[in-house]
PDB file of C-alpha atoms in Angstrom:
ATOM      1  CA  ASP A   1     -20.666  -4.289   4.159  1.00  0.00           C
ATOM      2  CA  GLY A   2     -18.023  -1.819   5.276  1.00  0.00           C
ATOM      3  CA  GLY A   3     -15.218  -1.002   2.925  1.00  0.00           C
ATOM      4  CA  ILE A   4     -13.600   1.312   0.452  1.00  0.00           C
ATOM      5  CA  THR A   5     -15.089   1.787  -2.975  1.00  0.00           C
ATOM      6  CA  GLN A   6     -13.192   3.184  -5.922  1.00  0.00           C
ATOM      7  CA  SER A   7     -14.811   4.028  -9.198  1.00  0.00           C
ATOM      8  CA  PRO A   8     -14.542   3.523 -12.027  1.00  0.00           C
ATOM      9  CA  LYS A   9     -12.467   0.351 -12.212  1.00  0.00           C
ATOM     10  CA  TYR A  10     -11.153   1.239 -15.671  1.00  0.00           C
ATOM     11  CA  LEU A  11     -10.884   4.732 -17.125  1.00  0.00           C
ATOM     12  CA  PHE A  12      -9.694   5.971 -20.479  1.00  0.00           C
ATOM     13  CA  ARG A  13      -8.776   9.585 -20.953  1.00  0.00           C
ATOM     14  CA  LYS A  14      -7.639  11.657 -23.878  1.00  0.00           C
ATOM     15  CA  GLU A  15      -4.475  13.644 -23.502  1.00  0.00           C
ATOM     16  CA  GLY A  16      -5.110  17.132 -22.187  1.00  0.00           C
ATOM     17  CA  GLN A  17      -8.237  16.209 -20.240  1.00  0.00           C
ATOM     18  CA  ASN A  18      -8.706  16.328 -16.491  1.00  0.00           C
ATOM     19  CA  VAL A  19     -10.301  13.296 -14.880  1.00  0.00           C
ATOM     20  CA  THR A  20     -11.549  12.652 -11.345  1.00  0.00           C
ATOM     21  CA  LEU A  21     -11.245   9.302  -9.581  1.00  0.00           C
ATOM     22  CA  SER A  22     -13.739   8.567  -6.855  1.00  0.00           C
ATOM     23  CA  CYS A  23     -12.931   7.060  -3.450  1.00  0.00           C
ATOM     24  CA  GLU A  24     -15.580   6.495  -0.773  1.00  0.00           C
ATOM     25  CA  GLN A  25     -15.260   4.681   2.558  1.00  0.00           C
ATOM     26  CA  ASN A  26     -17.876   3.756   5.138  1.00  0.00           C
ATOM     27  CA  LEU A  27     -15.418   2.543   7.756  1.00  0.00           C
ATOM     28  CA  ASN A  28     -15.507   5.841   9.671  1.00  0.00           C
ATOM     29  CA  HIS A  29     -11.756   6.139   9.136  1.00  0.00           C
ATOM     30  CA  ASP A  30     -10.070   9.470   9.744  1.00  0.00           C
ATOM     31  CA  ALA A  31      -7.115   9.123   7.375  1.00  0.00           C
ATOM     32  CA  MET A  32      -7.276   8.577   3.629  1.00  0.00           C
ATOM     33  CA  TYR A  33      -4.563   8.202   1.014  1.00  0.00           C
ATOM     34  CA  TRP A  34      -3.956   8.054  -2.719  1.00  0.00           C
ATOM     35  CA  TYR A  35      -1.174   5.954  -4.218  1.00  0.00           C
ATOM     36  CA  ARG A  36       0.016   5.355  -7.721  1.00  0.00           C
ATOM     37  CA  GLN A  37       1.499   2.052  -8.879  1.00  0.00           C
ATOM     38  CA  ASP A  38       3.255   1.544 -12.204  1.00  0.00           C
ATOM     39  CA  PRO A  39       3.842  -1.929 -13.694  1.00  0.00           C
ATOM     40  CA  GLY A  40       6.383  -3.872 -11.662  1.00  0.00           C
ATOM     41  CA  GLN A  41       6.853  -0.964  -9.273  1.00  0.00           C
ATOM     42  CA  GLY A  42       6.002  -0.187  -5.686  1.00  0.00           C
ATOM     43  CA  LEU A  43       3.363   2.181  -4.345  1.00  0.00           C
ATOM     44  CA  ARG A  44       4.096   5.878  -4.482  1.00  0.00           C
ATOM     45  CA  LEU A  45       2.176   8.314  -2.290  1.00  0.00           C
ATOM     46  CA  ILE A  46       0.358  11.130  -4.117  1.00  0.00           C
ATOM     47  CA  TYR A  47      -1.696  12.857  -1.392  1.00  0.00           C
ATOM     48  CA  TYR A  48      -3.008  12.036   2.043  1.00  0.00           C
ATOM     49  CA  SER A  49      -5.532  13.467   4.450  1.00  0.00           C
ATOM     50  CA  GLN A  50      -5.595  13.012   8.210  1.00  0.00           C
ATOM     51  CA  ILE A  51      -8.863  14.813   8.796  1.00  0.00           C
ATOM     52  CA  VAL A  52     -11.711  16.503   6.970  1.00  0.00           C
ATOM     53  CA  ASN A  53     -10.798  19.748   5.203  1.00  0.00           C
ATOM     54  CA  ASP A  54      -7.079  19.022   5.458  1.00  0.00           C
ATOM     55  CA  PHE A  55      -4.677  17.214   3.154  1.00  0.00           C
ATOM     56  CA  GLN A  56      -0.946  17.016   2.507  1.00  0.00           C
ATOM     57  CA  LYS A  57       1.201  16.389  -0.554  1.00  0.00           C
ATOM     58  CA  GLY A  58       2.937  13.065  -0.828  1.00  0.00           C
ATOM     59  CA  ASP A  59       6.030  12.206  -2.817  1.00  0.00           C
ATOM     60  CA  ILE A  60       4.561  12.711  -6.303  1.00  0.00           C
ATOM     61  CA  ALA A  61       1.792  15.344  -5.964  1.00  0.00           C
ATOM     62  CA  GLU A  62       2.630  17.339  -9.087  1.00  0.00           C
ATOM     63  CA  GLY A  63      -0.181  17.186 -11.635  1.00  0.00           C
ATOM     64  CA  TYR A  64      -2.736  15.940  -9.112  1.00  0.00           C
ATOM     65  CA  SER A  65      -5.281  17.592  -6.820  1.00  0.00           C
ATOM     66  CA  VAL A  66      -7.564  16.356  -4.055  1.00  0.00           C
ATOM     67  CA  SER A  67     -10.311  17.527  -1.744  1.00  0.00           C
ATOM     68  CA  ARG A  68     -11.629  16.225   1.582  1.00  0.00           C
ATOM     69  CA  GLU A  69     -14.955  17.924   2.162  1.00  0.00           C
ATOM     70  CA  LYS A  70     -16.488  14.870   3.820  1.00  0.00           C
ATOM     71  CA  LYS A  71     -14.939  12.239   6.059  1.00  0.00           C
ATOM     72  CA  GLU A  72     -16.008   9.410   3.787  1.00  0.00           C
ATOM     73  CA  SER A  73     -14.867  10.882   0.479  1.00  0.00           C
ATOM     74  CA  PHE A  74     -11.425  11.701  -0.954  1.00  0.00           C
ATOM     75  CA  PRO A  75     -11.589  12.244  -4.732  1.00  0.00           C
ATOM     76  CA  LEU A  76      -8.415  12.551  -6.801  1.00  0.00           C
ATOM     77  CA  THR A  77      -8.225  14.712  -9.919  1.00  0.00           C
ATOM     78  CA  VAL A  78      -5.575  13.869 -12.473  1.00  0.00           C
ATOM     79  CA  THR A  79      -4.947  17.094 -14.342  1.00  0.00           C
ATOM     80  CA  SER A  80      -3.547  17.690 -17.801  1.00  0.00           C
ATOM     81  CA  ALA A  81      -0.346  18.831 -16.093  1.00  0.00           C
ATOM     82  CA  GLN A  82       0.434  15.221 -15.093  1.00  0.00           C
ATOM     83  CA  LYS A  83       2.864  14.184 -17.799  1.00  0.00           C
ATOM     84  CA  ASN A  84       2.529  10.419 -17.518  1.00  0.00           C
ATOM     85  CA  PRO A  85      -0.837   9.614 -15.927  1.00  0.00           C
ATOM     86  CA  THR A  86      -1.293   6.049 -17.173  1.00  0.00           C
ATOM     87  CA  ALA A  87      -1.084   3.924 -14.017  1.00  0.00           C
ATOM     88  CA  PHE A  88      -2.975   1.927 -11.397  1.00  0.00           C
ATOM     89  CA  TYR A  89      -4.397   4.282  -8.741  1.00  0.00           C
ATOM     90  CA  LEU A  90      -5.122   2.973  -5.270  1.00  0.00           C
ATOM     91  CA  CYS A  91      -7.064   4.694  -2.522  1.00  0.00           C
ATOM     92  CA  ALA A  92      -6.662   3.600   1.084  1.00  0.00           C
ATOM     93  CA  SER A  93      -7.896   4.564   4.521  1.00  0.00           C
ATOM     94  CA  SER A  94      -6.921   3.969   8.136  1.00  0.00           C
ATOM     95  CA  TRP A  95      -8.855   4.736  11.283  1.00  0.00           C
ATOM     96  CA  ASP A  96      -6.026   6.464  13.079  1.00  0.00           C
ATOM     97  CA  SER A  97      -5.304  10.074  12.166  1.00  0.00           C
ATOM     98  CA  HIS A  98      -1.769   9.447  13.449  1.00  0.00           C
ATOM     99  CA  MET A  99      -1.489   6.908  10.628  1.00  0.00           C
ATOM    100  CA  ASN A 100       0.204   4.196  12.674  1.00  0.00           C
ATOM    101  CA  THR A 101      -2.462   1.583  12.061  1.00  0.00           C
ATOM    102  CA  GLU A 102      -2.953  -0.636   9.073  1.00  0.00           C
ATOM    103  CA  ALA A 103      -4.387   0.796   5.892  1.00  0.00           C
ATOM    104  CA  PHE A 104      -7.213  -0.785   3.905  1.00  0.00           C
ATOM    105  CA  PHE A 105      -7.325  -0.428   0.146  1.00  0.00           C
ATOM    106  CA  GLY A 106      -9.995  -0.028  -2.465  1.00  0.00           C
ATOM    107  CA  GLN A 107      -9.897  -2.211  -5.563  1.00  0.00           C
ATOM    108  CA  GLY A 108      -8.125   0.464  -7.589  1.00  0.00           C
ATOM    109  CA  THR A 109      -8.740   2.412 -10.775  1.00  0.00           C
ATOM    110  CA  ARG A 110      -6.706   1.608 -13.859  1.00  0.00           C
ATOM    111  CA  LEU A 111      -6.268   4.835 -15.846  1.00  0.00           C
ATOM    112  CA  THR A 112      -5.112   4.775 -19.433  1.00  0.00           C
ATOM    113  CA  VAL A 113      -4.391   7.872 -21.487  1.00  0.00           C
ATOM    114  CA  VAL A 114      -5.200   7.370 -25.164  1.00  0.00           C
TER     115      VAL A 114
ATOM    116  CA  ARG B   1      19.724   4.322   2.486  1.00  0.00           C
ATOM    117  CA  LYS B   2      16.167   3.601   1.339  1.00  0.00           C
ATOM    118  CA  GLU B   3      13.523   3.733   4.057  1.00  0.00           C
ATOM    119  CA  VAL B   4      12.163   0.223   3.513  1.00  0.00           C
ATOM    120  CA  GLU B   5      14.113  -2.306   1.459  1.00  0.00           C
ATOM    121  CA  GLN B   6      13.120  -5.712   0.199  1.00  0.00           C
ATOM    122  CA  ASP B   7      14.706  -8.251  -2.103  1.00  0.00           C
ATOM    123  CA  PRO B   8      12.460  -8.066  -5.202  1.00  0.00           C
ATOM    124  CA  GLY B   9      12.919 -11.767  -5.984  1.00  0.00           C
ATOM    125  CA  PRO B  10      11.371 -13.654  -7.600  1.00  0.00           C
ATOM    126  CA  PHE B  11      11.568 -16.495  -5.149  1.00  0.00           C
ATOM    127  CA  ASN B  12      10.581 -19.672  -7.015  1.00  0.00           C
ATOM    128  CA  VAL B  13       9.832 -22.507  -4.589  1.00  0.00           C
ATOM    129  CA  PRO B  14       8.146 -25.911  -4.887  1.00  0.00           C
ATOM    130  CA  GLU B  15       4.884 -26.647  -3.156  1.00  0.00           C
ATOM    131  CA  GLY B  16       5.434 -27.652   0.454  1.00  0.00           C
ATOM    132  CA  ALA B  17       8.648 -25.699   0.823  1.00  0.00           C
ATOM    133  CA  THR B  18       9.410 -23.204   3.546  1.00  0.00           C
ATOM    134  CA  VAL B  19      10.394 -19.735   2.397  1.00  0.00           C
ATOM    135  CA  ALA B  20      11.451 -16.619   4.283  1.00  0.00           C
ATOM    136  CA  PHE B  21      11.623 -12.969   3.314  1.00  0.00           C
ATOM    137  CA  ASN B  22      13.415 -10.193   5.118  1.00  0.00           C
ATOM    138  CA  CYS B  23      12.783  -6.482   5.027  1.00  0.00           C
ATOM    139  CA  THR B  24      15.093  -3.803   6.428  1.00  0.00           C
ATOM    140  CA  TYR B  25      13.962  -0.381   7.599  1.00  0.00           C
ATOM    141  CA  SER B  26      15.973   2.775   8.177  1.00  0.00           C
ATOM    142  CA  ASN B  27      14.199   4.449  11.102  1.00  0.00           C
ATOM    143  CA  SER B  28      15.156   3.143  14.533  1.00  0.00           C
ATOM    144  CA  ALA B  29      12.094   4.861  16.019  1.00  0.00           C
ATOM    145  CA  SER B  30       9.609   2.920  13.889  1.00  0.00           C
ATOM    146  CA  GLN B  31       6.910   1.206  15.953  1.00  0.00           C
ATOM    147  CA  SER B  32       4.342  -0.193  13.517  1.00  0.00           C
ATOM    148  CA  PHE B  33       5.139  -3.023  11.127  1.00  0.00           C
ATOM    149  CA  PHE B  34       2.969  -4.964   8.725  1.00  0.00           C
ATOM    150  CA  TRP B  35       3.118  -7.504   5.927  1.00  0.00           C
ATOM    151  CA  TYR B  36       0.721  -7.076   3.018  1.00  0.00           C
ATOM    152  CA  ARG B  37       0.031  -9.398   0.125  1.00  0.00           C
ATOM    153  CA  GLN B  38      -0.667  -8.130  -3.388  1.00  0.00           C
ATOM    154  CA  ASP B  39      -1.914 -10.380  -6.172  1.00  0.00           C
ATOM    155  CA  CYS B  40      -1.269  -9.431  -9.785  1.00  0.00           C
ATOM    156  CA  ARG B  41      -3.354  -6.403 -10.813  1.00  0.00           C
ATOM    157  CA  LYS B  42      -5.152  -6.314  -7.474  1.00  0.00           C
ATOM    158  CA  GLU B  43      -5.018  -4.110  -4.411  1.00  0.00           C
ATOM    159  CA  PRO B  44      -2.705  -4.882  -1.454  1.00  0.00           C
ATOM    160  CA  LYS B  45      -4.357  -6.699   1.425  1.00  0.00           C
ATOM    161  CA  LEU B  46      -3.176  -6.898   5.012  1.00  0.00           C
ATOM    162  CA  LEU B  47      -1.602 -10.281   5.710  1.00  0.00           C
ATOM    163  CA  MET B  48      -0.524  -9.697   9.288  1.00  0.00           C
ATOM    164  CA  SER B  49       0.783  -7.144  11.729  1.00  0.00           C
ATOM    165  CA  VAL B  50       4.221  -7.730  13.225  1.00  0.00           C
ATOM    166  CA  TYR B  51       4.503  -7.598  16.988  1.00  0.00           C
ATOM    167  CA  SER B  52       7.625  -7.170  19.063  1.00  0.00           C
ATOM    168  CA  SER B  53       7.404 -10.690  20.443  1.00  0.00           C
ATOM    169  CA  GLY B  54       6.777 -12.198  17.023  1.00  0.00           C
ATOM    170  CA  ASN B  55       3.474 -13.675  15.945  1.00  0.00           C
ATOM    171  CA  GLU B  56       2.087 -16.591  14.024  1.00  0.00           C
ATOM    172  CA  ASP B  57      -1.029 -17.044  11.930  1.00  0.00           C
ATOM    173  CA  GLY B  58      -1.357 -20.560  10.621  1.00  0.00           C
ATOM    174  CA  ARG B  59       1.496 -21.205   8.207  1.00  0.00           C
ATOM    175  CA  PHE B  60       2.743 -17.625   8.467  1.00  0.00           C
ATOM    176  CA  THR B  61       5.175 -16.336  11.090  1.00  0.00           C
ATOM    177  CA  ALA B  62       6.328 -12.739  11.403  1.00  0.00           C
ATOM    178  CA  GLN B  63       9.304 -11.613  13.449  1.00  0.00           C
ATOM    179  CA  LEU B  64      10.810  -8.264  14.378  1.00  0.00           C
ATOM    180  CA  ASN B  65      14.503  -7.680  15.063  1.00  0.00           C
ATOM    181  CA  ARG B  66      14.860  -4.149  16.408  1.00  0.00           C
ATOM    182  CA  ALA B  67      18.600  -4.341  16.945  1.00  0.00           C
ATOM    183  CA  SER B  68      19.248  -5.053  13.280  1.00  0.00           C
ATOM    184  CA  GLN B  69      16.186  -3.142  12.078  1.00  0.00           C
ATOM    185  CA  TYR B  70      14.521  -5.814  10.030  1.00  0.00           C
ATOM    186  CA  ILE B  71      11.311  -7.786   9.971  1.00  0.00           C
ATOM    187  CA  SER B  72      10.829 -11.212   8.488  1.00  0.00           C
ATOM    188  CA  LEU B  73       8.019 -13.333   7.105  1.00  0.00           C
ATOM    189  CA  LEU B  74       8.222 -17.106   7.121  1.00  0.00           C
ATOM    190  CA  ILE B  75       5.812 -19.200   5.103  1.00  0.00           C
ATOM    191  CA  ARG B  76       5.685 -22.915   5.859  1.00  0.00           C
ATOM    192  CA  ASP B  77       4.233 -25.635   3.640  1.00  0.00           C
ATOM    193  CA  SER B  78       3.892 -23.274   0.668  1.00  0.00           C
ATOM    194  CA  LYS B  79       0.733 -23.542  -1.437  1.00  0.00           C
ATOM    195  CA  LEU B  80       0.226 -22.570  -5.056  1.00  0.00           C
ATOM    196  CA  SER B  81      -2.182 -19.917  -3.782  1.00  0.00           C
ATOM    197  CA  ASP B  82       0.637 -18.239  -1.845  1.00  0.00           C
ATOM    198  CA  SER B  83       2.059 -16.969  -5.147  1.00  0.00           C
ATOM    199  CA  ALA B  84       1.911 -13.177  -4.870  1.00  0.00           C
ATOM    200  CA  THR B  85       4.005 -10.125  -4.056  1.00  0.00           C
ATOM    201  CA  TYR B  86       4.613  -9.551  -0.352  1.00  0.00           C
ATOM    202  CA  LEU B  87       4.957  -5.939   0.780  1.00  0.00           C
ATOM    203  CA  CYS B  88       6.729  -4.830   3.918  1.00  0.00           C
ATOM    204  CA  VAL B  89       5.156  -1.754   5.546  1.00  0.00           C
ATOM    205  CA  VAL B  90       6.610   0.432   8.301  1.00  0.00           C
ATOM    206  CA  ASN B  91       5.711   3.706   9.979  1.00  0.00           C
ATOM    207  CA  MET B  92       8.296   6.519   9.934  1.00  0.00           C
ATOM    208  CA  PRO B  93       8.352   8.787  12.983  1.00  0.00           C
ATOM    209  CA  PRO B  94       8.640  11.489  14.082  1.00  0.00           C
ATOM    210  CA  GLY B  95       5.357  13.119  13.397  1.00  0.00           C
ATOM    211  CA  ASN B  96       2.250  11.778  11.779  1.00  0.00           C
ATOM    212  CA  THR B  97       3.269  10.606   8.341  1.00  0.00           C
ATOM    213  CA  PRO B  98       1.824   7.789   6.275  1.00  0.00           C
ATOM    214  CA  LEU B  99       3.133   4.260   6.422  1.00  0.00           C
ATOM    215  CA  VAL B 100       5.975   3.534   4.022  1.00  0.00           C
ATOM    216  CA  PHE B 101       5.619   0.562   1.686  1.00  0.00           C
ATOM    217  CA  GLY B 102       8.506  -1.490   0.411  1.00  0.00           C
ATOM    218  CA  LYS B 103       8.515  -2.395  -3.276  1.00  0.00           C
ATOM    219  CA  GLY B 104       7.692  -5.988  -2.492  1.00  0.00           C
ATOM    220  CA  THR B 105       9.122  -9.478  -2.866  1.00  0.00           C
ATOM    221  CA  ARG B 106       7.604 -11.694  -5.532  1.00  0.00           C
ATOM    222  CA  LEU B 107       6.935 -15.316  -4.645  1.00  0.00           C
ATOM    223  CA  SER B 108       6.065 -18.038  -7.120  1.00  0.00           C
ATOM    224  CA  VAL B 109       5.110 -21.437  -5.739  1.00  0.00           C
ATOM    225  CA  ILE B 110       5.539 -24.125  -8.345  1.00  0.00           C
ATOM    226  CA  ALA B 111       3.709 -27.470  -8.537  1.00  0.00           C
TER     227      ALA B 111
END
């Protein structure tokens, strides 16, 4: 089945630790995105990538890093510099590198800092 | 003015009712419009695209009003299972930038 897979579903991290969230898609989509959602809030864009080996900062990139070494993979690292990392993280992809087509989401990773 | 604005609700309606949501967008050059549905603690899922001429999918009708820069979603004969948050999504030219998501309108259908 084609789709987007995020792992893990739940993640607990100690303060001061970096953690990497996985996002893999087998839809052959060019564009991939990372969003953060806080309780009762909308989606906020962290990073996006239109093509392999290229990515751009979104609205809230501070404290996060990404890589796009392969078309199907777009991992997100939450660094210790992110002051309030507890949130629901959503990865998405769309086939169009111009990003005018609908985006499809993974099931999300719920990160909790303990 | 915010790029994509929605009434957060909640809209509490009885089963069988008809309910409509509007969403306004700031960019007159926007060309791509979508409605997504998000259930509690789940990922957003595409409900329907919005076409210039308006489109219908079963009990759901989407309309675009370019002159006033808003899109609408009409749900007829509401079901309990329609309870969710409905997100309005719009592209923001010029250039290739990601779609912009509204914060969503919460709908509760009550028995």
